[in-house]
């Protein structure tokens, strides 16, 4: 396979979605990137890029005092390898997906071509057979975070009880599938709204707790499950539900029994359109619980930060080939002409799945 590159004066000209700081709109403009690759670098023709809430946060928290150098939006992508460094296992023509999120840097996935150091990508894998570029681009950050959240459990989750707070989120829908189809949990209990219940059930959730019915109903349903089925082995919190700290000790196993409370990034109270730095800080209740956990007073408390885990891609490919993995996409947009609508959809918090832009 051969793609004619737009090379001018030894550089590749590529349209990229750039911004300078929070006050400047994101616009596509032509930038130049090197046409050669270092031993650990990949040059990729991007086919699709998906948007995560963190993309909105980074853009809107890019204050002027941090500098006004042009930055490229995005981290999640899928595409075709054009050139591969000599030390890499990839070759020209390989179809890949990954995460190259680089806060405040000139490298981002919303670009027709990207050049990046493959050794620094937090997610990087070949696309499984039969998976579209849009589906692959929807995976990296949300899906890998869900997988790694369950990996925080110190033992074997087969036959165990898992509680997922925020199953309607992109991380949540992935966590359900990994918990049920890979980790083989006996009971996967989730909290979500009624509008997300059917999807959560179809992905493998055994019990749906509708958090919109109020705090007392949520607590009662959780305690009733524990009474009938035993304590949870792990809780994965996708929405920073601080109210659950009130009953965690009553529904989750302690550290001696490998109990783990795992929290991922994101907050149901975060304003992605106008974020404040203070919203990134842990709440007092979180600090209190995590401090107590360090001294063995509660279950193990873990804050998940995405890192490279090559086993993740193998698991996704296996489940995909077995038709046990569903990729939820809310909307697809054209990257060059509809990027504003796409980012607005994510910032609204109303997307029921990933928002993907195609090139």
CSV table of C-alpha atoms in Angstrom, one decimal:
chain,number,residue,atom,x,y,z
A,1,UNK,CA,0.0,0.0,0.0
A,2,UNK,CA,1.3,3.4,-0.9
A,3,UNK,CA,0.0,6.9,0.0
A,4,UNK,CA,1.3,9.9,-1.7
A,5,UNK,CA,2.4,12.3,1.0
A,6,UNK,CA,1.8,16.1,0.8
A,7,UNK,CA,5.5,16.9,1.3
A,8,UNK,CA,6.8,20.5,0.9
A,9,UNK,CA,10.4,21.3,1.5
A,10,UNK,CA,11.0,18.1,3.3
A,11,UNK,CA,7.9,18.5,5.6
A,12,UNK,CA,4.5,17.0,5.5
A,13,UNK,CA,1.7,19.6,5.3
A,14,UNK,CA,-1.3,18.5,7.4
A,15,UNK,CA,-4.5,20.0,8.5
A,16,UNK,CA,-4.8,19.9,12.3
A,17,UNK,CA,-7.3,21.2,14.8
A,18,UNK,CA,-5.3,23.7,16.8
A,19,UNK,CA,-5.8,26.3,19.6
A,20,UNK,CA,-3.6,28.6,21.5
A,21,UNK,CA,-5.4,28.9,24.9
A,22,UNK,CA,-8.9,28.7,26.4
A,23,UNK,CA,-10.0,32.0,24.8
A,24,UNK,CA,-9.2,31.0,21.2
A,25,UNK,CA,-11.6,28.8,19.2
A,26,UNK,CA,-10.3,25.5,17.9
A,27,UNK,CA,-9.8,25.7,14.2
A,28,UNK,CA,-8.3,23.6,11.5
A,29,UNK,CA,-5.1,25.1,10.0
A,30,UNK,CA,-2.2,23.7,8.1
A,31,UNK,CA,0.9,22.8,10.1
A,32,UNK,CA,4.1,21.0,9.1
A,33,UNK,CA,5.5,17.8,10.6
A,34,UNK,CA,8.7,16.0,9.8
A,35,UNK,CA,8.5,13.5,6.9
A,36,UNK,CA,11.1,11.2,8.5
A,37,UNK,CA,10.7,8.9,11.5
A,38,UNK,CA,13.1,8.1,14.4
A,39,UNK,CA,13.6,4.5,15.4
A,40,UNK,CA,10.6,4.6,17.9
A,41,UNK,CA,8.3,6.9,15.9
A,42,UNK,CA,5.3,6.2,13.7
A,43,UNK,CA,3.8,8.4,11.0
A,44,UNK,CA,0.1,7.7,10.7
A,45,UNK,CA,-2.6,8.7,8.3
A,46,UNK,CA,-5.5,9.4,10.7
A,47,UNK,CA,-8.9,7.9,9.7
A,48,UNK,CA,-10.9,8.7,12.8
A,49,UNK,CA,-10.5,10.4,16.2
A,50,UNK,CA,-12.8,10.3,19.2
A,51,UNK,CA,-13.4,12.9,21.8
A,52,UNK,CA,-13.0,12.4,25.6
A,53,UNK,CA,-14.1,14.9,28.3
A,54,UNK,CA,-10.4,15.4,29.1
A,55,UNK,CA,-10.0,17.0,25.7
A,56,UNK,CA,-12.5,19.7,26.6
A,57,UNK,CA,-10.9,20.1,30.0
A,58,UNK,CA,-7.4,20.6,28.7
A,59,UNK,CA,-8.5,23.1,26.1
A,60,UNK,CA,-10.6,25.1,28.5
A,61,UNK,CA,-8.0,25.1,31.3
A,62,UNK,CA,-5.3,26.2,28.9
A,63,UNK,CA,-4.7,29.6,30.6
A,64,UNK,CA,-2.7,32.3,28.8
A,65,UNK,CA,0.0,32.3,31.5
A,66,UNK,CA,0.8,28.7,30.5
A,67,UNK,CA,1.8,30.0,27.1
A,68,UNK,CA,0.1,30.5,23.7
A,69,UNK,CA,2.0,28.0,21.6
A,70,UNK,CA,-0.2,26.3,19.1
A,71,UNK,CA,-1.5,23.0,20.4
A,72,UNK,CA,-3.3,20.2,18.6
A,73,UNK,CA,-6.5,18.7,20.2
A,74,UNK,CA,-7.2,15.0,20.8
A,75,UNK,CA,-5.7,11.8,22.0
A,76,UNK,CA,-7.8,8.8,20.7
A,77,UNK,CA,-7.3,7.9,17.1
A,78,UNK,CA,-7.3,5.1,14.5
A,79,UNK,CA,-5.4,5.1,11.2
A,80,UNK,CA,-3.0,3.6,8.8
A,81,UNK,CA,0.8,3.4,9.3
A,82,UNK,CA,2.6,5.3,6.6
A,83,UNK,CA,6.1,5.0,8.1
A,84,UNK,CA,7.4,3.0,11.0
A,85,UNK,CA,10.7,3.4,13.0
A,86,UNK,CA,13.2,0.6,12.6
A,87,UNK,CA,12.9,-0.6,16.2
A,88,UNK,CA,9.1,-1.0,16.1
A,89,UNK,CA,7.0,-4.1,15.3
A,90,UNK,CA,4.6,-2.1,13.1
A,91,UNK,CA,5.0,-1.7,9.3
A,92,UNK,CA,3.6,0.4,6.5
A,93,UNK,CA,0.0,-0.4,5.9
A,94,UNK,CA,-0.8,-1.6,9.4
A,95,UNK,CA,-4.2,-0.4,10.7
A,96,UNK,CA,-3.8,0.7,14.3
A,97,UNK,CA,-5.6,2.5,17.1
A,98,UNK,CA,-4.2,4.3,20.2
A,99,UNK,CA,-4.0,7.2,22.6
A,100,UNK,CA,-1.4,9.9,22.0
A,101,UNK,CA,-2.8,12.5,24.4
A,102,UNK,CA,-0.1,15.1,25.0
A,103,UNK,CA,-1.4,17.9,27.3
A,104,UNK,CA,-0.3,21.4,26.1
A,105,UNK,CA,1.8,19.9,23.2
A,106,UNK,CA,1.7,20.2,19.4
A,107,UNK,CA,0.9,16.5,19.0
A,108,UNK,CA,-2.7,15.5,18.9
A,109,UNK,CA,-5.0,13.1,17.1
A,110,UNK,CA,-7.2,15.7,15.4
A,111,UNK,CA,-4.8,15.9,12.4
A,112,UNK,CA,-4.8,14.3,9.0
A,113,UNK,CA,-1.3,13.0,9.7
A,114,UNK,CA,0.4,12.4,13.1
A,115,UNK,CA,4.0,11.7,14.0
A,116,UNK,CA,4.5,10.4,17.5
A,117,UNK,CA,6.8,8.4,19.7
A,118,UNK,CA,5.2,5.0,19.9
A,119,UNK,CA,7.0,4.1,23.1
A,120,UNK,CA,5.2,6.9,24.9
A,121,UNK,CA,1.7,6.1,23.7
A,122,UNK,CA,-0.5,4.9,26.6
A,123,UNK,CA,-2.5,2.8,24.2
A,124,UNK,CA,-1.3,1.4,20.9
A,125,UNK,CA,-2.6,-1.8,19.1
A,126,UNK,CA,-3.5,-3.2,15.8
A,127,UNK,CA,-7.1,-3.0,14.9
A,128,UNK,CA,-8.9,-6.4,15.2
A,129,UNK,CA,-10.3,-7.8,11.9
A,130,UNK,CA,-13.8,-6.6,11.2
A,131,UNK,CA,-13.6,-3.5,13.4
A,132,UNK,CA,-14.1,-0.2,11.7
A,133,UNK,CA,-11.8,2.8,12.0
A,134,UNK,CA,-14.6,4.6,13.9
A,135,UNK,CA,-15.1,1.8,16.3
A,136,UNK,CA,-11.4,1.5,16.9
A,137,UNK,CA,-11.0,5.2,17.6
A,138,UNK,CA,-13.8,5.0,20.2
A,139,UNK,CA,-11.7,2.5,22.3
A,140,UNK,CA,-8.5,3.9,23.7
A,141,UNK,CA,-8.9,6.1,26.8
A,142,UNK,CA,-12.4,5.0,28.0
A,143,UNK,CA,-12.0,1.3,27.2
A,144,UNK,CA,-8.5,0.9,28.5
A,145,UNK,CA,-9.4,2.8,31.7
A,146,UNK,CA,-12.2,0.4,32.4
A,147,UNK,CA,-9.9,-2.6,31.9
A,148,UNK,CA,-7.2,-1.2,34.1
A,149,UNK,CA,-9.7,-0.3,36.8
A,150,UNK,CA,-10.7,-3.9,37.2
A,151,UNK,CA,-7.0,-4.9,37.1
A,152,UNK,CA,-6.5,-3.0,40.4
A,153,UNK,CA,-8.1,-5.9,42.2
A,154,UNK,CA,-5.4,-8.0,43.8
A,155,UNK,CA,-6.9,-11.4,43.1
A,156,UNK,CA,-9.1,-13.3,40.7
A,157,UNK,CA,-12.4,-11.7,40.1
A,158,UNK,CA,-14.0,-14.8,38.7
A,159,UNK,CA,-17.2,-15.6,40.7
A,160,UNK,CA,-16.9,-12.3,42.6
A,161,UNK,CA,-19.2,-9.3,43.0
A,162,UNK,CA,-18.5,-6.0,41.2
A,163,UNK,CA,-20.3,-2.7,41.6
A,164,UNK,CA,-19.9,0.0,38.9
A,165,UNK,CA,-21.0,3.5,39.7
A,166,UNK,CA,-21.9,5.4,36.5
A,167,UNK,CA,-22.5,2.6,34.0
A,168,UNK,CA,-23.9,5.0,31.5
A,169,UNK,CA,-20.5,6.6,30.9
A,170,UNK,CA,-18.1,5.5,28.2
A,171,UNK,CA,-15.8,4.1,30.9
A,172,UNK,CA,-18.8,2.4,32.6
A,173,UNK,CA,-20.1,0.5,29.5
A,174,UNK,CA,-16.6,-0.9,28.8
A,175,UNK,CA,-16.1,-1.9,32.5
A,176,UNK,CA,-19.3,-3.9,32.4
A,177,UNK,CA,-18.2,-5.9,29.5
A,178,UNK,CA,-14.7,-6.6,30.9
A,179,UNK,CA,-16.1,-7.5,34.3
A,180,UNK,CA,-18.6,-10.0,32.8
A,181,UNK,CA,-16.8,-11.4,29.8
A,182,UNK,CA,-13.1,-11.3,30.7
A,183,UNK,CA,-12.8,-11.2,34.5
A,184,UNK,CA,-15.9,-13.6,34.8
A,185,UNK,CA,-17.5,-11.8,37.7
A,186,UNK,CA,-20.5,-13.6,39.1
A,187,UNK,CA,-22.6,-10.4,39.7
A,188,UNK,CA,-22.1,-7.1,38.0
A,189,UNK,CA,-24.3,-4.4,39.7
A,190,UNK,CA,-24.4,-0.9,38.2
A,191,UNK,CA,-25.9,2.5,38.9
A,192,UNK,CA,-27.2,4.5,36.0
A,193,UNK,CA,-30.3,6.3,34.8
A,194,UNK,CA,-33.4,4.6,33.4
A,195,UNK,CA,-32.3,5.8,29.9
A,196,UNK,CA,-29.1,3.8,30.2
A,197,UNK,CA,-30.6,0.7,31.9
A,198,UNK,CA,-31.4,-1.4,28.8
A,199,UNK,CA,-28.0,-0.9,27.3
A,200,UNK,CA,-26.3,-1.7,30.6
A,201,UNK,CA,-28.4,-4.9,30.9
A,202,UNK,CA,-27.6,-5.9,27.3
A,203,UNK,CA,-23.9,-5.6,28.0
A,204,UNK,CA,-24.0,-7.9,30.9
A,205,UNK,CA,-25.2,-6.0,34.0
A,206,UNK,CA,-27.0,-8.3,36.4
A,207,UNK,CA,-28.7,-5.6,38.5
A,208,UNK,CA,-29.5,-2.0,37.6
A,209,UNK,CA,-29.8,0.6,40.4
A,210,UNK,CA,-31.5,3.7,39.1
A,211,UNK,CA,-29.7,6.6,40.9
A,212,UNK,CA,-32.3,9.1,39.7
A,213,UNK,CA,-34.9,7.6,42.2
A,214,UNK,CA,-33.0,9.2,45.0
A,215,UNK,CA,-30.3,8.6,47.5
A,216,UNK,CA,-32.4,6.5,49.9
A,217,UNK,CA,-33.6,4.2,47.1
A,218,UNK,CA,-30.0,3.7,45.8
A,219,UNK,CA,-28.7,2.8,49.3
A,220,UNK,CA,-31.6,0.5,50.0
A,221,UNK,CA,-31.1,-1.4,46.7
A,222,UNK,CA,-27.4,-1.7,47.3
A,223,UNK,CA,-27.8,-3.0,50.9
A,224,UNK,CA,-30.5,-5.5,49.7
A,225,UNK,CA,-28.1,-6.9,47.2
A,226,UNK,CA,-25.4,-7.3,49.7
A,227,UNK,CA,-27.8,-9.0,52.2
A,228,UNK,CA,-28.7,-11.6,49.5
A,229,UNK,CA,-25.4,-12.1,47.7
A,230,UNK,CA,-22.6,-10.9,50.0
A,231,UNK,CA,-20.2,-8.0,50.0
A,232,UNK,CA,-18.7,-6.5,46.9
A,233,UNK,CA,-15.1,-7.4,46.1
A,234,UNK,CA,-14.5,-4.2,44.1
A,235,UNK,CA,-16.3,-0.9,43.4
A,236,UNK,CA,-15.4,1.0,40.3
A,237,UNK,CA,-16.5,4.6,40.6
A,238,UNK,CA,-16.7,6.3,37.1
A,239,UNK,CA,-18.5,9.4,38.3
A,240,UNK,CA,-17.0,10.4,41.6
A,241,UNK,CA,-20.1,9.5,43.6
A,242,UNK,CA,-19.0,10.8,47.0
A,243,UNK,CA,-22.3,9.8,48.6
A,244,UNK,CA,-21.2,6.2,48.4
A,245,UNK,CA,-18.5,6.7,51.0
A,246,UNK,CA,-21.3,6.7,53.6
A,247,UNK,CA,-22.1,3.0,53.0
A,248,UNK,CA,-18.8,1.7,51.5
A,249,UNK,CA,-17.7,-0.1,54.6
A,250,UNK,CA,-21.1,-1.8,54.8
A,251,UNK,CA,-21.1,-3.1,51.3
A,252,UNK,CA,-17.4,-3.6,50.3
A,253,UNK,CA,-14.9,-6.1,51.6
A,254,UNK,CA,-12.0,-4.8,53.7
A,255,UNK,CA,-8.4,-4.8,52.7
A,256,UNK,CA,-7.6,-8.1,54.4
A,257,UNK,CA,-10.1,-9.7,52.0
A,258,UNK,CA,-8.8,-7.8,49.0
A,259,UNK,CA,-11.6,-5.3,48.8
A,260,UNK,CA,-10.9,-2.4,46.5
A,261,UNK,CA,-12.5,1.0,45.8
A,262,UNK,CA,-11.3,2.2,42.4
A,263,UNK,CA,-12.0,5.7,41.2
A,264,UNK,CA,-11.5,6.8,37.6
A,265,UNK,CA,-11.3,10.3,36.2
A,266,UNK,CA,-14.4,12.3,35.6
A,267,UNK,CA,-17.2,13.8,37.7
A,268,UNK,CA,-20.9,14.1,37.3
A,269,UNK,CA,-20.7,17.6,38.6
A,270,UNK,CA,-17.9,18.7,36.2
A,271,UNK,CA,-18.7,21.6,33.9
A,272,UNK,CA,-16.8,20.6,30.7
A,273,UNK,CA,-17.8,23.8,29.0
A,274,UNK,CA,-16.5,26.1,31.7
A,275,UNK,CA,-14.3,24.0,33.9
A,276,UNK,CA,-12.6,25.3,37.0
A,277,UNK,CA,-9.2,24.0,38.2
A,278,UNK,CA,-10.7,23.5,41.7
A,279,UNK,CA,-13.1,20.8,40.2
A,280,UNK,CA,-10.0,18.6,39.5
A,281,UNK,CA,-9.1,18.5,43.2
A,282,UNK,CA,-10.3,15.6,45.4
A,283,UNK,CA,-13.1,16.4,47.8
A,284,UNK,CA,-12.7,16.4,51.5
A,285,UNK,CA,-14.7,13.1,51.7
A,286,UNK,CA,-12.3,11.5,49.2
A,287,UNK,CA,-9.2,12.6,51.1
A,288,UNK,CA,-10.7,11.4,54.3
A,289,UNK,CA,-11.5,8.0,52.9
A,290,UNK,CA,-8.2,7.5,51.1
A,291,UNK,CA,-6.3,8.6,54.2
A,292,UNK,CA,-8.2,6.0,56.3
A,293,UNK,CA,-7.6,3.4,53.6
A,294,UNK,CA,-3.8,3.9,53.9
A,295,UNK,CA,-4.1,2.8,57.6
A,296,UNK,CA,-6.3,-0.2,56.8
A,297,UNK,CA,-9.5,1.4,58.1
A,298,UNK,CA,-11.3,0.8,54.7
A,299,UNK,CA,-10.9,-1.2,51.5
A,300,UNK,CA,-7.9,-0.4,49.4
A,301,UNK,CA,-8.4,3.0,47.6
A,302,UNK,CA,-7.0,3.4,44.1
A,303,UNK,CA,-7.1,6.4,41.8
A,304,UNK,CA,-6.7,5.1,38.2
A,305,UNK,CA,-4.3,6.9,35.8
A,306,UNK,CA,-4.1,5.4,32.4
A,307,UNK,CA,-0.8,3.6,31.7
A,308,UNK,CA,0.6,1.3,29.0
A,309,UNK,CA,-0.8,-2.3,29.3
A,310,UNK,CA,-0.2,-4.4,26.2
A,311,UNK,CA,-2.5,-7.1,27.6
A,312,UNK,CA,-5.4,-4.8,27.1
A,313,UNK,CA,-5.2,-5.0,23.3
A,314,UNK,CA,-5.1,-8.8,23.4
A,315,UNK,CA,-8.2,-9.0,25.6
A,316,UNK,CA,-10.1,-6.6,23.3
A,317,UNK,CA,-9.2,-8.6,20.2
A,318,UNK,CA,-10.2,-11.9,21.9
A,319,UNK,CA,-13.6,-10.6,23.1
A,320,UNK,CA,-14.2,-8.9,19.7
A,321,UNK,CA,-13.5,-12.1,17.8
A,322,UNK,CA,-15.8,-14.0,20.2
A,323,UNK,CA,-18.5,-11.3,19.6
A,324,UNK,CA,-18.5,-10.5,23.3
A,325,UNK,CA,-17.5,-6.9,23.0
A,326,UNK,CA,-19.7,-4.0,21.9
A,327,UNK,CA,-18.4,-0.5,21.1
A,328,UNK,CA,-21.0,2.2,21.8
A,329,UNK,CA,-20.9,5.2,19.5
A,330,UNK,CA,-23.3,8.1,20.0
A,331,UNK,CA,-22.6,10.1,16.9
A,332,UNK,CA,-20.1,10.3,14.0
A,333,UNK,CA,-19.1,13.7,12.6
A,334,UNK,CA,-16.9,14.9,9.8
A,335,UNK,CA,-13.7,16.2,11.4
A,336,UNK,CA,-13.0,19.1,9.1
A,337,UNK,CA,-16.5,20.5,8.9
A,338,UNK,CA,-18.4,19.4,12.1
A,339,UNK,CA,-15.7,19.4,14.8
A,340,UNK,CA,-17.5,22.2,16.8
A,341,UNK,CA,-20.7,20.3,16.9
A,342,UNK,CA,-18.8,17.2,18.0
A,343,UNK,CA,-17.0,18.9,20.9
A,344,UNK,CA,-20.2,20.7,22.0
A,345,UNK,CA,-21.9,17.3,22.2
A,346,UNK,CA,-19.3,15.9,24.5
A,347,UNK,CA,-19.1,19.1,26.6
A,348,UNK,CA,-22.9,18.9,27.1
A,349,UNK,CA,-22.6,15.6,28.9
A,350,UNK,CA,-25.5,14.2,27.0
A,351,UNK,CA,-23.8,11.8,24.7
A,352,UNK,CA,-24.8,8.1,25.1
A,353,UNK,CA,-21.6,6.7,23.9
A,354,UNK,CA,-18.5,7.9,22.2
A,355,UNK,CA,-18.4,10.9,19.8
A,356,UNK,CA,-16.2,10.1,16.8
A,357,UNK,CA,-14.9,12.4,14.0
A,358,UNK,CA,-13.8,10.9,10.7
A,359,UNK,CA,-11.2,12.2,8.3
